[in-house]
Short mmCIF file of C-alpha atoms in Angstrom, two decimals:
data_model
loop_
_atom_site.label_atom_id
_atom_site.label_comp_id
_atom_site.label_asym_id
_atom_site.label_seq_id
_atom_site.Cartn_x
_atom_site.Cartn_y
_atom_site.Cartn_z
CA MET A 1 49.88 80.21 -175.24
CA THR A 2 48.06 78.86 -171.99
CA ALA A 3 49.06 76.72 -169.37
CA LEU A 4 47.34 74.50 -166.97
CA PHE A 5 47.52 74.47 -162.81
CA THR A 6 46.22 71.87 -160.30
CA SER A 7 46.02 71.57 -157.47
CA LYS A 8 48.62 70.13 -157.71
CA ALA A 9 50.29 73.34 -159.30
CA ALA A 10 51.52 71.87 -162.76
CA LEU A 11 53.65 74.73 -164.42
CA SER A 12 54.07 74.64 -168.33
CA LEU A 13 55.69 77.31 -170.78
CA MET A 14 55.63 79.02 -174.14
CA SER A 15 57.47 80.91 -176.33
CA ALA A 16 55.53 84.13 -177.78
CA PRO A 17 56.70 87.38 -179.14
CA GLU A 18 56.86 90.44 -177.79
CA GLY A 19 53.99 92.62 -176.99
CA ASP A 20 51.89 88.87 -176.49
CA THR A 21 51.08 86.81 -173.89
CA LEU A 22 53.67 85.02 -172.27
CA PHE A 23 51.82 82.32 -170.16
CA HIS A 24 48.27 82.20 -168.54
CA LEU A 25 48.30 80.88 -164.87
CA GLU A 26 44.76 79.04 -163.81
CA LEU A 27 43.78 77.07 -160.54
CA PHE A 28 40.17 74.71 -160.86
CA PRO A 29 36.99 73.45 -159.12
CA GLY A 30 38.62 72.08 -155.89
CA ASP A 31 40.94 74.62 -154.66
CA VAL A 32 39.50 77.99 -152.94
CA MET A 33 39.55 80.28 -155.46
CA ALA A 34 40.38 81.13 -158.49
CA CYS A 35 42.13 84.26 -160.39
CA GLY A 36 43.97 84.09 -163.70
CA ILE A 37 47.18 85.69 -164.02
CA GLU A 38 48.89 87.35 -167.45
CA ILE A 39 52.59 88.37 -168.17
CA THR A 40 53.30 89.95 -171.18
CA ARG A 41 57.30 90.29 -172.23
CA SER A 42 58.27 93.95 -172.21
CA ASN A 43 59.50 96.55 -175.20
CA GLU A 44 61.70 97.43 -172.09
CA PRO A 45 65.35 95.75 -171.81
CA PRO A 46 65.68 93.30 -168.97
CA ILE A 47 67.39 94.83 -165.74
CA ASP A 48 70.09 94.30 -164.84
CA GLN A 49 69.60 92.16 -161.01
CA LYS A 50 73.32 93.32 -160.19
CA GLN A 51 73.05 96.80 -160.91
CA THR A 52 69.94 97.39 -159.15
CA HIS A 53 71.11 95.51 -156.23
CA LEU A 54 74.80 97.32 -155.70
CA GLU A 55 72.40 100.77 -156.13
CA HIS A 56 70.76 99.67 -153.05
CA GLN A 57 73.49 99.33 -151.07
CA ASN A 58 75.68 102.52 -151.92
CA ASP A 59 71.94 104.01 -151.26
CA ARG A 60 72.07 102.48 -148.31
CA ALA A 61 75.59 103.63 -147.42
CA ASN A 62 75.04 106.53 -148.32
CA LEU A 63 72.40 106.98 -145.50
CA GLU A 64 74.03 105.41 -143.10
CA ASN A 65 77.24 107.70 -143.67
CA SER A 66 74.76 111.07 -143.60
CA GLU A 67 73.34 109.18 -140.18
CA SER A 68 76.42 109.11 -138.84
CA SER A 69 77.51 112.18 -139.66
CA GLN A 70 74.58 113.58 -138.11
CA THR A 71 75.44 111.87 -134.61
CA ARG A 72 79.19 112.64 -135.11
CA ILE A 73 77.51 116.68 -135.13
CA GLU A 74 75.54 116.45 -132.41
CA GLU A 75 78.42 114.39 -130.30
CA LEU A 76 80.69 117.30 -131.41
CA GLY A 77 78.00 120.22 -129.81
CA ARG A 78 78.15 118.08 -126.83
CA GLN A 79 81.96 118.28 -125.34
CA ARG A 80 84.38 120.40 -124.76
CA PRO A 81 85.84 122.10 -127.60
CA GLU A 82 89.57 120.85 -127.84
CA ARG A 83 91.63 124.16 -127.56
CA PHE A 84 90.07 123.63 -123.81
CA ARG A 85 92.34 121.34 -121.54
CA CYS A 86 90.57 120.71 -118.77
CA VAL A 87 87.50 121.88 -117.19
CA LEU A 88 88.82 124.64 -115.10
CA GLU A 89 90.21 126.26 -118.41
CA GLU A 90 86.86 126.07 -119.93
CA VAL A 91 85.59 127.70 -116.40
CA GLY A 92 87.49 130.76 -116.68
CA PHE A 93 87.30 131.12 -120.38
CA CYS A 94 82.99 131.29 -119.80
CA TYR A 95 83.84 133.47 -116.91
CA SER A 96 85.61 135.93 -118.22
CA VAL A 97 83.65 135.82 -121.31
CA VAL A 98 79.88 135.75 -119.46
CA MET A 99 81.52 138.75 -117.18
CA SER A 100 80.42 141.02 -119.82
CA GLN A 101 77.58 140.90 -119.67
CA LEU A 102 77.12 141.53 -115.56
CA LEU A 103 79.24 144.33 -116.37
CA THR A 104 77.56 146.34 -118.51
CA GLU A 105 74.51 145.45 -116.54
CA TYR A 106 76.25 146.46 -113.03
CA PHE A 107 77.48 150.63 -114.75
CA VAL A 108 73.85 150.89 -116.98
CA SER A 109 70.58 149.46 -114.26
CA GLY A 110 72.49 150.44 -110.90
CA PHE A 111 73.64 153.71 -111.60
CA ASN A 112 69.86 154.96 -112.90
CA VAL A 113 69.42 153.70 -108.51
CA ILE A 114 71.89 155.92 -107.35
CA LEU A 115 71.32 158.87 -109.85
CA PRO A 116 69.21 160.11 -107.74
CA THR A 117 72.13 160.24 -105.26
CA VAL A 118 74.87 161.54 -107.63
CA ALA A 119 72.41 164.57 -108.99
CA LYS A 120 72.01 165.51 -105.39
CA ASP A 121 75.67 165.39 -104.20
CA LEU A 122 76.85 166.60 -107.41
CA SER A 123 74.17 169.36 -108.01
CA ILE A 124 72.80 167.81 -111.01
CA PRO A 125 69.38 170.56 -112.09
CA PRO A 126 66.58 167.64 -112.71
CA ALA A 127 66.77 169.12 -116.61
CA THR A 128 69.92 166.93 -117.23
CA ARG A 129 69.98 164.88 -114.85
CA THR A 130 70.22 161.92 -117.62
CA TRP A 131 72.98 162.85 -119.65
CA PRO A 132 75.17 161.27 -117.18
CA ALA A 133 73.11 157.76 -117.65
CA ASN A 134 72.43 158.60 -121.94
CA ALA A 135 76.24 159.02 -121.92
CA PHE A 136 77.25 155.04 -120.93
CA SER A 137 74.32 153.58 -123.40
CA LEU A 138 75.13 156.41 -126.62
CA VAL A 139 78.37 155.69 -126.21
CA VAL A 140 78.59 152.15 -126.30
CA SER A 141 75.53 152.31 -128.87
CA ALA A 142 78.36 154.45 -131.61
CA PHE A 143 80.94 152.92 -131.06
CA LEU A 144 80.05 149.17 -131.42
CA LEU A 145 80.76 148.10 -134.94
CA PRO A 146 84.18 150.02 -135.26
CA SER A 147 85.57 147.74 -132.60
CA GLY A 148 84.00 144.92 -133.89
CA ARG A 149 86.10 145.60 -136.79
CA MET A 150 89.00 145.70 -134.51
CA ALA A 151 88.06 142.41 -132.74
CA ASP A 152 88.08 141.45 -136.58
CA MET A 153 91.47 142.96 -137.69
CA TYR A 154 92.76 142.13 -133.69
CA GLY A 155 91.46 139.51 -132.78
CA GLY A 156 88.82 139.42 -129.67
CA TYR A 157 91.58 138.03 -127.14
CA VAL A 158 93.01 141.36 -127.76
CA VAL A 159 90.05 144.29 -128.29
CA TYR A 160 88.62 141.87 -124.99
CA ILE A 161 90.88 142.35 -122.47
CA ALA A 162 91.54 146.52 -123.50
CA GLY A 163 88.31 146.45 -124.13
CA VAL A 164 87.82 145.57 -119.71
CA VAL A 165 91.31 147.38 -118.29
CA TRP A 166 89.61 150.55 -119.60
CA LEU A 167 86.17 150.29 -118.67
CA THR A 168 88.37 149.27 -115.50
CA VAL A 169 90.06 152.69 -115.28
CA TRP A 170 87.56 154.89 -115.97
CA SER A 171 85.57 153.30 -112.95
CA ILE A 172 88.24 154.58 -110.93
CA ILE A 173 87.85 157.40 -112.06
CA ALA A 174 84.33 158.06 -111.89
CA GLY A 175 84.10 157.32 -108.25
CA PHE A 176 86.45 160.94 -107.47
CA SER A 177 83.97 162.60 -110.22
CA ARG A 178 83.78 166.85 -108.77
CA ASN A 179 80.99 168.11 -110.90
CA GLU A 180 78.47 167.42 -113.45
CA LEU A 181 81.15 168.02 -116.53
CA MET A 182 83.01 165.33 -114.82
CA MET A 183 81.15 162.68 -114.17
CA ASP A 184 79.97 163.08 -117.68
CA LEU A 185 83.28 162.31 -119.59
CA CYS A 186 83.74 159.26 -117.18
CA ARG A 187 80.03 158.11 -118.03
CA ALA A 188 81.20 158.35 -121.57
CA LEU A 189 84.49 157.40 -121.88
CA GLN A 190 82.96 154.39 -119.18
CA GLY A 191 81.11 153.51 -122.46
CA LEU A 192 84.46 153.10 -124.94
CA GLY A 193 84.80 150.06 -122.55
CA PRO A 194 81.54 147.41 -123.31
CA ALA A 195 82.12 148.47 -127.43
CA ALA A 196 84.69 147.05 -126.81
CA TYR A 197 84.64 144.47 -125.28
CA LEU A 198 81.22 142.87 -125.71
CA PRO A 199 81.32 142.65 -129.75
CA SER A 200 84.63 141.26 -128.44
CA GLY A 201 82.96 138.40 -126.65
CA MET A 202 80.20 137.88 -129.09
CA MET A 203 82.94 136.64 -132.10
CA LEU A 204 84.66 134.37 -129.25
CA LEU A 205 81.84 132.76 -127.16
CA GLY A 206 80.58 132.59 -131.26
CA THR A 207 84.49 130.71 -132.78
CA VAL A 208 85.01 128.54 -129.72
CA TYR A 209 81.88 126.58 -129.96
CA ARG A 210 80.52 124.61 -132.02
CA PRO A 211 76.27 124.49 -133.03
CA GLY A 212 74.64 121.75 -130.18
CA PRO A 213 73.59 122.29 -127.09
CA ARG A 214 76.33 123.43 -125.36
CA LYS A 215 76.63 126.89 -126.85
CA ASN A 216 73.46 126.73 -126.27
CA LEU A 217 73.66 125.60 -122.75
CA VAL A 218 76.57 128.68 -122.07
CA PHE A 219 74.89 131.21 -124.32
CA SER A 220 72.35 130.52 -122.17
CA ILE A 221 74.70 131.53 -119.01
CA TYR A 222 75.97 134.07 -120.74
CA GLY A 223 72.51 135.13 -121.22
CA ALA A 224 71.52 135.27 -117.83
CA CYS A 225 74.69 137.28 -116.71
CA ALA A 226 72.41 140.49 -117.57
CA PRO A 227 69.58 139.80 -115.46
CA LEU A 228 72.31 138.38 -112.63
CA GLY A 229 74.62 142.34 -113.47
CA PHE A 230 71.12 144.06 -113.16
CA PHE A 231 70.75 142.70 -109.28
CA VAL A 232 74.28 143.69 -108.24
CA GLY A 233 74.24 146.82 -109.66
CA ILE A 234 71.45 147.19 -108.63
CA PHE A 235 72.02 146.64 -104.23
CA PHE A 236 75.66 147.89 -104.24
CA ALA A 237 74.09 150.73 -105.94
CA GLY A 238 71.40 150.83 -102.89
CA VAL A 239 74.00 149.97 -100.58
CA ALA A 240 76.55 152.28 -101.53
CA GLY A 241 73.75 154.94 -101.91
CA GLN A 242 72.06 155.01 -99.00
CA PHE A 243 74.80 153.59 -95.56
CA LEU A 244 78.39 154.57 -98.17
CA SER A 245 79.16 156.97 -100.74
CA TRP A 246 78.29 156.94 -104.69
CA GLY A 247 81.97 156.49 -105.49
CA ALA A 248 81.98 153.41 -103.50
CA TYR A 249 79.72 152.00 -106.32
CA PHE A 250 81.90 152.88 -109.14
CA TRP A 251 85.25 151.57 -106.90
CA ILE A 252 83.23 148.20 -106.28
CA GLY A 253 82.00 147.86 -110.12
CA ALA A 254 86.17 148.24 -110.87
CA GLY A 255 87.07 145.64 -108.80
CA LEU A 256 84.49 143.23 -110.35
CA SER A 257 85.77 144.39 -113.61
CA PHE A 258 89.14 143.96 -112.87
CA SER A 259 88.84 140.12 -111.68
CA THR A 260 87.17 140.03 -115.34
CA ALA A 261 90.89 141.73 -117.04
CA VAL A 262 92.90 138.95 -115.03
CA VAL A 263 90.94 135.91 -115.58
CA ALA A 264 90.43 136.75 -119.51
CA TYR A 265 94.54 137.33 -119.48
CA PHE A 266 95.28 133.23 -118.28
CA SER A 267 92.30 132.05 -120.05
CA ILE A 268 90.68 133.62 -123.22
CA PRO A 269 92.79 131.54 -126.38
CA SER A 270 94.58 133.66 -128.36
CA ASP A 271 93.28 134.35 -131.84
CA TYR A 272 95.94 137.54 -132.32
CA GLN A 273 97.60 135.43 -135.20
CA GLU A 274 95.49 134.48 -136.92
CA ARG A 275 93.14 137.47 -137.17
CA LYS A 276 96.66 139.75 -138.05
CA ASN A 277 97.03 137.22 -140.63
CA VAL A 278 93.72 137.29 -142.55
CA ARG A 279 94.50 141.10 -142.61
CA VAL A 280 91.09 142.45 -142.13
CA LYS A 281 90.76 146.25 -143.18
CA MET A 282 88.85 149.76 -141.12
CA ASP A 283 86.64 151.21 -142.49
CA TRP A 284 87.33 154.74 -141.44
CA LEU A 285 84.74 156.83 -143.45
CA GLY A 286 82.44 154.46 -142.24
CA THR A 287 83.23 154.86 -138.57
CA VAL A 288 83.20 158.51 -138.21
CA LEU A 289 80.11 158.99 -140.33
CA ILE A 290 78.08 156.03 -138.43
CA SER A 291 79.11 157.48 -134.41
CA SER A 292 78.62 160.84 -135.55
CA GLY A 293 74.38 160.44 -137.28
CA LEU A 294 74.38 158.19 -134.70
CA ILE A 295 75.56 160.47 -131.64
CA LEU A 296 74.04 163.11 -133.04
CA VAL A 297 70.33 162.03 -133.18
CA VAL A 298 70.37 160.65 -129.72
CA PHE A 299 71.41 163.89 -128.07
CA ALA A 300 68.80 166.04 -130.33
CA ILE A 301 66.21 163.36 -128.53
CA THR A 302 68.15 163.18 -125.46
CA ASP A 303 67.84 166.27 -124.73
CA SER A 304 64.05 168.13 -126.87
CA ALA A 305 62.99 166.96 -123.78
CA HIS A 306 64.76 169.84 -121.45
CA ALA A 307 65.21 172.09 -124.02
CA PRO A 308 63.51 176.12 -123.54
CA ARG A 309 61.08 174.90 -126.47
CA GLY A 310 61.11 171.20 -126.77
CA TRP A 311 61.92 170.53 -130.87
CA ALA A 312 61.52 174.29 -131.17
CA THR A 313 64.73 174.97 -130.15
CA PRO A 314 67.06 175.76 -133.13
CA TYR A 315 70.23 173.35 -132.07
CA ILE A 316 67.72 170.94 -131.85
CA TYR A 317 66.28 170.38 -135.41
CA THR A 318 69.54 171.53 -137.01
CA LEU A 319 71.99 168.82 -135.25
CA SER A 320 68.88 165.72 -135.59
CA ILE A 321 68.85 167.19 -139.20
CA VAL A 322 72.49 166.86 -139.38
CA GLY A 323 72.87 163.63 -137.89
CA VAL A 324 70.02 162.01 -139.94
CA LEU A 325 71.92 163.06 -143.12
CA LEU A 326 75.30 161.88 -141.87
CA LEU A 327 73.75 157.89 -141.11
CA CYS A 328 72.23 158.90 -144.65
CA ILE A 329 75.60 159.21 -146.46
CA ALA A 330 76.71 156.50 -143.71
CA ILE A 331 73.83 153.43 -145.74
CA TYR A 332 75.04 154.49 -149.05
CA VAL A 333 78.24 154.79 -147.80
CA GLU A 334 78.19 151.51 -146.98
CA GLY A 335 75.95 150.04 -149.35
CA TRP A 336 78.24 151.14 -152.47
CA VAL A 337 81.72 152.71 -151.49
CA ALA A 338 83.16 150.87 -148.61
CA ASP A 339 85.63 148.35 -149.89
CA ALA A 340 85.37 146.24 -146.16
CA PRO A 341 82.15 148.09 -145.00
CA LEU A 342 81.24 147.46 -141.18
CA LEU A 343 77.66 146.48 -142.01
CA PRO A 344 77.50 144.08 -144.95
CA SER A 345 74.03 144.34 -146.81
CA ASP A 346 74.34 140.25 -147.41
CA ILE A 347 73.97 140.04 -143.49
CA PHE A 348 69.98 141.36 -144.24
CA ALA A 349 69.50 138.50 -146.91
CA VAL A 350 70.11 136.36 -144.04
CA ARG A 351 65.91 134.77 -143.88
CA TYR A 352 64.23 137.13 -141.04
CA MET A 353 67.47 139.40 -140.22
CA LYS A 354 65.07 142.41 -141.04
CA PRO A 355 62.26 142.02 -139.19
CA LEU A 356 64.14 140.32 -136.15
CA ILE A 357 66.52 143.89 -136.08
CA ILE A 358 64.20 145.87 -136.02
CA ALA A 359 61.74 144.18 -133.45
CA MET A 360 65.13 144.10 -131.19
CA PHE A 361 65.49 148.20 -132.33
CA PHE A 362 62.26 148.35 -130.60
CA SER A 363 62.85 145.60 -127.50
CA PHE A 364 65.82 146.31 -126.48
CA GLY A 365 65.26 149.93 -126.80
CA SER A 366 62.69 149.81 -123.75
CA LEU A 367 64.66 148.47 -121.62
CA GLY A 368 66.39 151.68 -120.67
CA VAL A 369 63.42 153.77 -120.91
CA PHE A 370 62.09 151.09 -118.58
CA LEU A 371 64.56 151.38 -115.97
CA LEU A 372 65.68 154.80 -116.06
CA TYR A 373 61.34 155.96 -115.64
CA SER A 374 60.87 152.59 -113.46
CA THR A 375 63.47 154.30 -111.37
CA TYR A 376 62.53 157.87 -110.41
CA TYR A 377 58.59 156.77 -110.04
CA MET A 378 59.68 154.80 -107.88
CA THR A 379 61.55 157.03 -105.87
CA ASP A 380 59.87 160.32 -107.21
CA ILE A 381 55.91 159.24 -106.98
CA MET A 382 56.28 156.46 -104.80
CA GLY A 383 59.27 157.30 -102.36
CA GLY A 384 61.61 154.67 -102.39
CA THR A 385 65.23 154.38 -100.38
CA PRO A 386 67.46 152.48 -102.66
CA MET A 387 67.56 149.70 -100.69
CA GLN A 388 63.33 149.69 -101.34
CA LEU A 389 64.76 150.53 -104.95
CA VAL A 390 66.52 146.90 -104.84
CA ALA A 391 63.59 144.83 -104.03
CA TRP A 392 61.42 146.38 -105.89
CA PHE A 393 63.53 145.37 -108.67
CA THR A 394 64.43 142.30 -107.24
CA PRO A 395 61.69 139.60 -109.24
CA MET A 396 63.37 141.87 -112.52
CA ALA A 397 66.51 140.09 -111.63
CA LEU A 398 65.53 136.76 -110.47
CA GLY A 399 62.67 136.83 -113.56
CA GLY A 400 65.55 137.14 -115.51
CA CYS A 401 68.23 134.48 -114.57
CA ILE A 402 65.65 131.71 -114.44
CA ILE A 403 64.24 132.29 -118.15
CA SER A 404 68.26 133.07 -119.42
CA THR A 405 68.82 129.66 -116.99
CA VAL A 406 66.32 127.65 -118.68
CA GLY A 407 66.03 128.88 -122.74
CA GLY A 408 69.10 127.11 -122.95
CA PHE A 409 67.06 123.35 -122.48
CA VAL A 410 64.14 124.85 -124.69
CA LEU A 411 65.73 127.20 -127.41
CA HIS A 412 65.72 123.08 -129.51
CA ILE A 413 62.12 122.83 -128.75
CA VAL A 414 60.32 126.11 -128.74
CA PRO A 415 60.82 127.61 -131.59
CA GLY A 416 61.68 131.30 -131.72
CA THR A 417 59.64 132.66 -133.33
CA VAL A 418 57.14 131.77 -130.59
CA ILE A 419 59.23 133.49 -127.62
CA ILE A 420 60.35 137.00 -130.20
CA ILE A 421 56.47 137.13 -130.13
CA LEU A 422 55.60 136.61 -126.59
CA ALA A 423 58.23 138.77 -125.65
CA GLY A 424 57.02 141.55 -127.45
CA VAL A 425 53.66 141.41 -125.59
CA SER A 426 55.43 141.21 -122.21
CA TRP A 427 57.04 145.12 -123.67
CA ILE A 428 53.35 146.16 -124.05
CA VAL A 429 52.11 145.64 -121.55
CA ALA A 430 55.64 146.10 -118.62
CA PRO A 431 55.09 149.94 -119.26
CA LEU A 432 51.21 150.20 -119.57
CA LEU A 433 50.63 148.72 -115.63
CA PHE A 434 53.52 151.58 -114.85
CA ALA A 435 50.66 153.78 -116.75
CA ILE A 436 47.31 153.08 -115.37
CA ALA A 437 48.87 152.85 -112.05
CA PRO A 438 46.99 155.32 -109.88
CA VAL A 439 48.71 157.81 -107.10
CA GLY A 440 49.67 154.97 -103.82
CA ALA A 441 48.74 152.08 -105.97
CA ASN A 442 50.23 148.71 -103.97
CA TYR A 443 53.42 147.12 -105.37
CA TRP A 444 51.93 143.91 -105.89
CA LYS A 445 49.28 144.75 -107.59
CA TYR A 446 50.85 146.83 -111.08
CA MET A 447 54.90 147.50 -110.20
CA PHE A 448 55.05 143.33 -109.82
CA PHE A 449 54.35 142.21 -112.39
CA SER A 450 55.17 144.97 -114.02
CA MET A 451 58.83 144.02 -113.79
CA ILE A 452 57.54 140.13 -114.39
CA CYS A 453 56.55 141.60 -117.48
CA ALA A 454 60.12 143.24 -118.54
CA THR A 455 61.89 140.43 -117.46
CA ILE A 456 60.56 137.86 -119.98
CA GLY A 457 60.00 140.73 -122.67
CA ILE A 458 64.01 141.58 -122.47
CA ASP A 459 65.42 138.09 -121.40
CA ALA A 460 63.07 135.65 -123.58
CA SER A 461 64.46 136.91 -125.91
CA PHE A 462 68.00 137.61 -126.23
CA ASN A 463 68.98 133.79 -125.94
CA VAL A 464 67.28 133.70 -128.96
CA VAL A 465 69.02 136.44 -130.88
CA SER A 466 72.28 135.66 -129.37
CA ILE A 467 72.26 132.13 -130.99
CA PHE A 468 70.47 132.60 -134.30
CA VAL A 469 72.74 135.48 -135.11
CA SER A 470 76.49 134.26 -133.83
CA ALA A 471 75.02 130.91 -135.97
CA THR A 472 74.56 133.25 -138.63
CA ALA A 473 78.41 134.90 -138.04
CA LEU A 474 79.07 131.60 -138.92
CA GLY A 475 77.09 130.05 -142.38
CA VAL A 476 75.46 127.58 -139.76
CA ALA A 477 71.91 127.40 -140.80
CA VAL A 478 69.15 128.34 -138.18
#
């Protein structure tokens, strides 16, 4: 069936059975081009134009709603949390929580600087000088998980303030130590404070702030307070060691922690009732096994360097074997026995969590080793005074503040994997520069660049880990 079109565009339609040609179009000479168009009747039922139009409208509406929701989420991520009635309350909250990083670094890094002075005054032999420094970190690591569960049970507000007050009390007492045993005991009991306020502080930041630029900035400030605390610690340790008594170092730290406790009491929103209604249980068996195992293993590793026969010394390998067995039993209990394990196995099911934990085990573990032995190197080999150590460690402190602060503005631009790899390479270079430095080496050729690499190694990775873990805990995709 054919319809003829002239250049005047005449049209004739004819009926045809299904599958036959419905009409034929031709343009005759006199037109610029000729073409044939052939339309065949389909066996498909006719399309409902009205239904199609409605479907397009619904798709467009869904797309607009999705874009609107995403925009709203981004806006909420930039706004001040509703629980803060004014800027002053938010500033007080941030000051209280970020001080947890400053206080911890103050009593870790600063004590390494003042340790030679303390050891000389208290007649601590070289074989046991590492214990006043290690006792603090050992207790912190052993009781972090139980303290985190306490925060789940009673709220971050209660546990955080209790930890800061505890640190204040034992810092005052530590300044009056009269022998090695008293100093070791005070340092160990000091460690219970950070063990309480570090996980609860992280929990408070993670729950108060929504994911977004504002949270990234606050976490960057939180991370920046670690190198700031490092500098404050070594500065006051240098001043106390060279111009005052070493006890002043502890009392200054007690003053800082006391001010933190006061501001925290008035500015941190209480979540006690909210957490109490959840009825979370404490895993006491897991607490005993994990804490005991960690303490025994770390004690054996630390003391093996000064034991009479090293690892062949009976009490060294005995304690290490018992500690490893306790940790193995703890893994079984946490994975298959405990109703409310301290370390739920499903946390390791999160993508990238296992390799990240392994990487941070070596990264954060390197920090304590680097600080302790670089201090001894610059004191014993380079002959540095306490105030010279302050100056030599300054690049590490300032670099950490810069990296941590700038990190809040680039975390959404630079992939976290790239940052972690950069941090790992930096940790390889930092101690290596000390190892290859000749006796009498120039500080600017070796130690300065070692400090820069060390601050990249620890501070570049801290922000990534903090954001990742807090977002994972809240069930946010990262």
